[in-house]
mmCIF file of C-alpha atoms in Angstrom:
data_model
loop_
_atom_site.group_PDB
_atom_site.id
_atom_site.type_symbol
_atom_site.label_atom_id
_atom_site.label_comp_id
_atom_site.label_asym_id
_atom_site.label_seq_id
_atom_site.Cartn_x
_atom_site.Cartn_y
_atom_site.Cartn_z
ATOM 1 C CA MET A 1 0.044 0.294 0.216
ATOM 2 C CA LEU A 2 2.505 2.609 0.831
ATOM 3 C CA VAL A 3 4.881 1.641 -2.590
ATOM 4 C CA PHE A 4 1.321 2.052 -4.310
ATOM 5 C CA LEU A 5 0.691 5.347 -2.794
ATOM 6 C CA LEU A 6 4.548 6.676 -3.481
ATOM 7 C CA LEU A 7 4.073 5.991 -7.035
ATOM 8 C CA LEU A 8 0.615 7.582 -6.704
ATOM 9 C CA ALA A 9 2.236 10.739 -5.477
ATOM 10 C CA VAL A 10 5.216 10.463 -7.687
ATOM 11 C CA LEU A 11 3.893 9.159 -10.993
ATOM 12 C CA ALA A 12 0.440 10.736 -11.505
ATOM 13 C CA PRO A 13 1.759 14.480 -11.037
ATOM 14 C CA ILE A 14 4.328 13.607 -14.250
ATOM 15 C CA ALA A 15 1.683 12.105 -15.646
ATOM 16 C CA TRP A 16 -1.564 14.864 -15.112
ATOM 17 C CA PHE A 17 1.926 17.652 -16.583
ATOM 18 C CA ILE A 18 2.402 15.367 -19.569
ATOM 19 C CA SER A 19 -1.413 15.279 -20.314
ATOM 20 C CA GLU A 20 -2.095 18.909 -20.325
ATOM 21 C CA PHE A 21 -0.661 18.116 -23.772
ATOM 22 C CA PHE A 22 -2.804 16.543 -25.305
ATOM 23 C CA PRO A 23 -6.721 16.806 -26.142
ATOM 24 C CA THR A 24 -8.121 14.526 -23.998
ATOM 25 C CA LEU A 25 -10.377 16.350 -20.808
ATOM 26 C CA GLY A 26 -11.321 12.876 -19.235
ATOM 27 C CA ILE A 27 -8.174 11.754 -19.072
ATOM 28 C CA ARG A 28 -6.519 15.000 -17.974
ATOM 29 C CA ILE A 29 -9.082 15.810 -15.290
ATOM 30 C CA THR A 30 -8.386 11.664 -14.483
ATOM 31 C CA LEU A 31 -4.744 12.071 -13.529
ATOM 32 C CA GLY A 32 -5.227 15.842 -12.026
ATOM 33 C CA VAL A 33 -7.486 14.506 -8.842
ATOM 34 C CA LEU A 34 -5.279 10.338 -8.658
ATOM 35 C CA ALA A 35 -2.683 13.195 -8.299
ATOM 36 C CA LEU A 36 -4.066 16.034 -5.826
ATOM 37 C CA VAL A 37 -5.344 12.416 -4.100
ATOM 38 C CA GLY A 38 -1.961 11.201 -4.229
ATOM 39 C CA VAL A 39 -0.126 13.960 -2.357
ATOM 40 C CA PHE A 40 -2.828 14.372 -0.064
ATOM 41 C CA PHE A 41 -2.509 10.754 1.160
ATOM 42 C CA LEU A 42 1.181 11.112 0.895
ATOM 43 C CA GLY A 43 0.937 14.013 3.395
ATOM 44 C CA GLU A 44 -1.527 12.270 5.904
ATOM 45 C CA LEU A 45 0.997 9.379 5.653
ATOM 46 C CA ASN A 46 3.845 11.886 6.635
ATOM 47 C CA SER A 47 1.317 13.419 9.364
ATOM 48 C CA ALA A 48 0.912 9.777 11.663
ATOM 49 C CA VAL A 49 3.746 9.184 11.291
ATOM 50 C CA ARG A 50 5.473 11.844 12.727
ATOM 51 C CA GLY A 51 2.919 11.748 15.250
ATOM 52 C CA MET A 52 3.589 8.371 16.306
ATOM 53 C CA GLY A 53 7.472 8.940 16.717
ATOM 54 C CA GLU A 54 5.899 12.168 18.998
ATOM 55 C CA ARG A 55 3.814 9.688 21.068
ATOM 56 C CA SER A 56 6.639 7.488 21.565
ATOM 57 C CA TYR A 57 9.090 9.790 22.984
ATOM 58 C CA PHE A 58 6.511 10.332 26.136
ATOM 59 C CA ALA A 59 4.960 7.232 26.560
ATOM 60 C CA ASP A 60 8.613 6.575 26.549
ATOM 61 C CA ALA A 61 9.602 8.874 29.452
ATOM 62 C CA ASN A 62 6.602 8.706 31.300
ATOM 63 C CA GLU A 63 7.416 5.176 31.892
ATOM 64 C CA ALA A 64 10.637 6.538 33.031
ATOM 65 C CA LEU A 65 8.592 8.470 35.372
ATOM 66 C CA ILE A 66 6.563 6.651 36.094
ATOM 67 C CA ASP A 67 8.825 3.377 36.972
ATOM 68 C CA ALA A 68 11.851 5.988 39.199
ATOM 69 C CA VAL A 69 8.203 6.845 41.501
ATOM 70 C CA ILE A 70 6.643 3.634 42.329
ATOM 71 C CA ASP A 71 10.041 2.349 43.381
ATOM 72 C CA THR A 72 10.911 5.127 45.461
ATOM 73 C CA LEU A 73 7.003 5.041 46.908
ATOM 74 C CA ASP A 74 8.049 1.225 47.740
ATOM 75 C CA GLU A 75 10.976 2.033 49.428
ATOM 76 C CA GLY A 76 8.889 4.904 51.884
ATOM 77 C CA LYS A 77 10.191 7.685 50.468
ATOM 78 C CA HIS A 78 7.530 9.669 50.302
ATOM 79 C CA ASP A 79 8.955 13.012 51.093
ATOM 80 C CA GLU A 80 11.491 13.100 48.557
ATOM 81 C CA VAL A 81 9.929 12.108 45.998
ATOM 82 C CA ALA A 82 6.914 14.685 46.290
ATOM 83 C CA ARG A 83 10.325 16.971 46.525
ATOM 84 C CA GLU A 84 11.558 15.823 43.499
ATOM 85 C CA LEU A 85 8.644 15.537 41.878
ATOM 86 C CA LYS A 86 7.343 19.445 42.437
ATOM 87 C CA VAL A 87 11.099 20.376 41.096
ATOM 88 C CA LEU A 88 9.909 18.562 38.262
ATOM 89 C CA ARG A 89 6.241 21.102 37.933
ATOM 90 C CA ARG A 90 8.527 23.846 38.183
ATOM 91 C CA SER A 91 11.269 22.809 35.669
ATOM 92 C CA TYR A 92 8.505 21.690 32.643
ATOM 93 C CA ARG A 93 7.321 24.043 30.254
ATOM 94 C CA PRO A 94 5.283 22.306 27.883
ATOM 95 C CA THR A 95 4.604 23.456 24.236
ATOM 96 C CA TYR A 96 2.792 22.720 21.182
ATOM 97 C CA GLU A 97 5.645 23.621 18.647
ATOM 98 C CA THR A 98 8.226 21.222 20.143
ATOM 99 C CA HIS A 99 8.010 18.468 22.545
ATOM 100 C CA SER A 100 10.761 20.791 24.917
ATOM 101 C CA ASN A 101 12.851 18.490 27.403
ATOM 102 C CA HIS A 102 10.598 16.151 28.664
ATOM 103 C CA ALA A 103 12.369 12.973 28.673
ATOM 104 C CA GLU A 104 15.743 15.054 29.511
ATOM 105 C CA LEU A 105 13.560 16.488 33.005
ATOM 106 C CA VAL A 106 12.664 12.708 33.442
ATOM 107 C CA ALA A 107 16.514 11.440 33.501
ATOM 108 C CA GLU A 108 16.767 14.552 35.948
ATOM 109 C CA PHE A 109 14.145 12.862 38.129
ATOM 110 C CA GLN A 110 15.668 9.574 38.041
ATOM 111 C CA LYS A 111 19.068 10.573 38.900
ATOM 112 C CA ALA A 112 17.972 12.456 42.183
ATOM 113 C CA VAL A 113 15.813 10.220 42.684
ATOM 114 C CA GLU A 114 17.887 7.418 42.698
ATOM 115 C CA GLY A 115 20.717 10.057 44.675
ATOM 116 C CA VAL A 116 18.166 9.937 47.395
ATOM 117 C CA ASN A 117 17.473 6.169 47.260
ATOM 118 C CA ASP A 118 21.332 6.029 48.062
ATOM 119 C CA LEU A 119 21.091 7.963 51.174
ATOM 120 C CA PRO A 120 20.357 5.652 54.153
ATOM 121 C CA ARG A 121 17.485 6.546 56.545
#
């Protein structure tokens, strides 16, 4: 299916351009519609693939965050988790243009919590 869409998006505009030099109106219209549909679907495919990448970025970071919180809470260090989560909240700046530095902030949280875990009670 992907190969078909790529061929449609590349070959249909070329065929449409070539058909403009011939008098058959039906073929020109058909190729024009195919070219536009192919380019539209290629754009939608690109958007879907990029969306999957963004979702996996946040999913991985959130999984690491949840694991670190659960592990530290299981050790009974509730105050430390609360303190580090407040630091994380102050540092987090959500944005819609980029995915900010979510994974880096989660990694810093993990390091801080691991450092707390190494301290004696």
